[in-house]
Every structure is written in C-alpha cells, then in structure tokens.
Coordinates of N, CA and C in Angstrom, one line a residue:
A103 N 0.8 -1.2 0.0 CA 0.0 0.0 0.0 C 0.9 1.2 0.0
S104 N 0.4 2.3 -0.6 CA 1.1 3.5 -0.6 C 1.1 4.2 0.8
F105 N 2.0 5.1 1.0 CA 2.1 5.8 2.3 C 0.8 6.6 2.6
M106 N 0.3 7.2 1.6 CA -0.9 8.0 1.8 C -2.1 7.1 2.1
A107 N -2.2 5.9 1.5 CA -3.2 4.9 1.8 C -3.1 4.5 3.3
L108 N -1.8 4.3 3.7 CA -1.6 3.9 5.1 C -2.0 4.9 6.1
L109 N -1.8 6.2 5.8 CA -2.2 7.3 6.6 C -3.7 7.4 6.7
R110 N -4.4 7.2 5.6 CA -5.8 7.2 5.6 C -6.4 6.0 6.4
E111 N -5.8 4.8 6.2 CA -6.3 3.6 6.9 C -6.1 3.8 8.4
R112 N -5.0 4.3 8.8 CA -4.7 4.5 10.3 C -5.2 5.8 10.8
R113 N -5.8 6.7 9.9 CA -6.4 8.0 10.3 C -5.3 8.8 11.0
M114 N -4.2 8.9 10.3 CA -3.0 9.6 10.8 C -2.6 10.8 10.0
A115 N -1.9 11.7 10.7 CA -1.3 12.9 10.0 C 0.2 12.9 10.5
V116 N 1.1 13.3 9.6 CA 2.5 13.4 9.9 C 2.9 14.9 9.6
S117 N 3.7 15.5 10.5 CA 4.2 16.8 10.3 C 5.7 16.8 10.0
F118 N 6.1 17.7 9.1 CA 7.4 17.7 8.6 C 8.0 19.1 8.8
E119 N 9.3 19.2 8.9 CA 10.0 20.5 8.9 C 10.7 20.5 7.5
M120 N 10.6 21.6 6.8 CA 11.3 21.8 5.6 C 12.6 22.5 5.8
V121 N 13.7 21.8 5.5 CA 15.1 22.4 5.7 C 15.5 22.9 4.3
T122 N 15.8 24.2 4.3 CA 16.1 24.8 3.0 C 17.6 25.3 3.0
G123 N 18.1 25.4 1.8 CA 19.5 25.8 1.6 C 19.7 27.3 2.1
C124 N 18.7 28.1 2.0 CA 18.8 29.5 2.4 C 18.7 29.7 3.9
H125 N 18.0 28.9 4.6 CA 17.8 29.0 6.1 C 18.7 28.1 6.9
G126 N 19.1 27.0 6.3 CA 19.9 26.0 6.9 C 19.2 25.2 7.9
H127 N 20.0 24.3 8.6 CA 19.5 23.4 9.6 C 20.3 23.5 10.8
H128 N 19.9 24.2 11.8 CA 20.7 24.3 13.0 C 22.1 24.8 12.8
G129 N 22.1 25.9 11.9 CA 23.4 26.5 11.7 C 24.2 26.0 10.5
Q130 N 23.7 24.9 9.9 CA 24.3 24.3 8.7 C 23.6 24.8 7.4
L131 N 24.3 24.8 6.3 CA 23.7 25.1 5.0 C 23.7 23.9 4.2
P132 N 22.6 23.1 4.0 CA 22.5 21.9 3.2 C 22.7 22.2 1.7
A133 N 23.1 21.3 1.0 CA 23.3 21.4 -0.5 C 21.9 21.4 -1.2
A134 N 20.9 20.8 -0.6 CA 19.6 20.7 -1.2 C 18.5 20.8 -0.1
E135 N 17.3 21.1 -0.5 CA 16.2 21.1 0.4 C 15.8 19.7 0.8
Y136 N 15.3 19.5 2.0 CA 14.8 18.2 2.4 C 13.8 18.3 3.5
L137 N 13.0 17.3 3.7 CA 12.0 17.2 4.8 C 12.5 16.3 5.9
V138 N 12.1 16.7 7.1 CA 12.4 15.9 8.3 C 11.1 15.7 9.1
A139 N 10.7 14.5 9.4 CA 9.5 14.2 10.1 C 9.7 14.7 11.6
T140 N 8.7 15.5 12.1 CA 8.8 16.0 13.4 C 7.7 15.5 14.4
A141 N 6.6 15.0 13.9 CA 5.5 14.6 14.8 C 4.5 13.8 14.0
A142 N 3.7 13.0 14.7 CA 2.6 12.3 14.0 C 1.5 12.1 15.0
H143 N 0.3 12.1 14.5 CA -0.9 11.8 15.4 C -1.9 11.0 14.7
E144 N -2.7 10.3 15.5 CA -3.8 9.5 15.0 C -5.1 10.2 15.5
H145 N -6.2 10.0 14.8 CA -7.4 10.5 15.3 C -8.0 9.6 16.3
D146 N -8.3 10.1 17.5 CA -8.8 9.3 18.6 C -10.3 9.2 18.5
E147 N -10.8 8.1 18.1 CA -12.3 7.9 17.9 C -13.1 8.2 19.2
S148 N -12.5 7.9 20.3 CA -13.3 8.0 21.6 C -13.6 9.5 21.9
G149 N -12.5 10.3 21.8 CA -12.7 11.7 22.2 C -12.7 12.7 21.0
G150 N -12.5 12.2 19.8 CA -12.5 13.1 18.6 C -11.3 14.0 18.6
R151 N -10.3 13.7 19.4 CA -9.1 14.6 19.4 C -7.9 13.9 18.9
P152 N -6.9 14.6 18.5 CA -5.7 13.9 18.0 C -4.9 13.2 19.2
R153 N -4.4 12.1 18.9 CA -3.5 11.4 19.9 C -2.1 11.4 19.3
F154 N -1.2 12.2 19.8 CA 0.2 12.3 19.3 C 0.9 11.0 19.7
L155 N 1.7 10.5 18.8 CA 2.5 9.4 19.1 C 3.6 9.8 20.0
A156 N 3.9 8.9 21.0 CA 5.0 9.1 21.9 C 6.3 9.0 21.1
W157 N 7.4 9.6 21.7 CA 8.6 9.7 20.9 C 9.1 8.3 20.4
A158 N 9.1 7.3 21.2 CA 9.6 5.9 20.7 C 8.6 5.4 19.7
E159 N 7.3 5.6 19.9 CA 6.3 5.1 18.9 C 6.5 5.9 17.6
F160 N 6.7 7.2 17.7 CA 7.0 8.0 16.5 C 8.2 7.5 15.7
L161 N 9.3 7.3 16.4 CA 10.5 6.9 15.8 C 10.4 5.6 15.1
S162 N 9.7 4.6 15.8 CA 9.5 3.3 15.2 C 8.7 3.4 13.9
F163 N 7.6 4.3 14.0 CA 6.8 4.5 12.8 C 7.6 5.0 11.6
C164 N 8.5 6.0 11.9 CA 9.3 6.6 10.9 C 10.3 5.6 10.3
R165 N 10.8 4.8 11.2 CA 11.8 3.8 10.7 C 11.0 2.8 9.8
E166 N 9.8 2.3 10.2 CA 9.0 1.4 9.4 C 8.7 2.0 8.0
Q167 N 8.5 3.3 8.0 CA 8.1 3.9 6.7 C 9.2 4.6 6.0
S168 N 10.4 4.5 6.5 CA 11.6 5.1 5.9 C 11.5 6.6 5.8
L169 N 10.9 7.2 6.8 CA 10.8 8.7 6.9 C 12.0 9.3 7.4
P170 N 12.5 10.4 6.9 CA 13.7 11.1 7.5 C 13.3 11.7 8.8
V171 N 14.2 11.6 9.8 CA 14.1 12.2 11.1 C 15.4 13.0 11.4
N172 N 15.4 13.7 12.4 CA 16.6 14.5 12.9 C 17.7 13.5 13.1
D173 N 18.9 13.9 12.8 CA 20.1 13.1 13.1 C 20.7 13.4 14.5
T174 N 20.2 14.4 15.2 CA 20.6 14.7 16.5 C 19.4 14.8 17.5
W175 N 19.6 14.2 18.6 CA 18.5 14.2 19.6 C 19.0 14.6 21.0
L176 N 18.3 15.4 21.7 CA 18.7 15.7 23.1 C 17.7 15.0 24.1
F177 N 18.3 14.4 25.1 CA 17.5 13.7 26.1 C 17.8 14.1 27.5
A178 N 16.8 14.1 28.3 CA 16.9 14.5 29.7 C 17.3 13.3 30.6
G179 N 18.5 12.8 30.4 CA 19.0 11.7 31.3 C 19.4 10.4 30.5
G180 N 20.1 9.6 31.2 CA 20.7 8.4 30.6 C 19.7 7.3 30.2
Q181 N 18.6 7.3 31.0 CA 17.6 6.2 30.7 C 17.0 6.5 29.3
W182 N 16.6 7.7 29.0 CA 16.0 8.1 27.7 C 17.1 7.9 26.6
A183 N 18.3 8.3 26.9 CA 19.3 8.2 25.9 C 19.6 6.7 25.5
S184 N 19.6 5.8 26.6 CA 19.8 4.4 26.4 C 18.6 3.8 25.5
A185 N 17.4 4.2 25.8 CA 16.2 3.7 25.1 C 16.3 4.2 23.6
A186 N 16.8 5.4 23.4 CA 16.9 5.9 22.0 C 18.0 5.1 21.3
R187 N 19.1 4.9 22.0 CA 20.2 4.1 21.3 C 19.7 2.7 20.9
T188 N 18.9 2.1 21.7 CA 18.3 0.8 21.4 C 17.4 0.9 20.2
L189 N 16.6 1.9 20.1 CA 15.7 2.1 18.9 C 16.5 2.4 17.7
L190 N 17.4 3.2 17.8 CA 18.2 3.7 16.6 C 19.1 2.6 16.1
D191 N 19.6 1.8 17.0 CA 20.6 0.7 16.6 C 20.0 -0.5 16.0
D192 N 18.6 -0.7 16.2 CA 18.0 -1.9 15.7 C 18.0 -2.0 14.2

C-alpha cells in the first residue's frame, strides 16, 4: 500500500520540517532542500481529538516507513538516551 493509503487507513497525520538551503538546519547550510518528520498523530475515535505518538512510537513508525528524522536528539537523562540508542541501533 502507498504511504498515503496507510495514513488514511490509520487515520494519521504526519508533520514535517522543511530544511532549506537558504535558512539552513541548526546553523548548517545543506546542499539541497529536504524534509524531516517532526511529529505524528492518530485520530482518537473516543474523544475526537488527536493522539500524538510518543517519541519511541513515532521513531518506530518513521523507521518502518523510511521517513527522514533528525540526526541529533537531546534527552533528559541516561535512561532516555539508552532507550533511544536501542531504537536507533535496531
């Protein structure tokens, strides 16, 4: 199935950041423009509100779908950093 069909089936939306050559990415100037996935949410049938994916769930979804994500992450403590390392190294 296509990515758009998957989003419709799961009632999801994905947000992206557009990195441009004129604005750069955290102080860098990339050679070309590209997108980076920043968040995703599903429509919560029970409350009618969006349910944002937790960071680990979001990262797993992005990896499953080969979506580009940031290459640098900041974590508040070793436990979160260890969990991220496990997810990213799989």
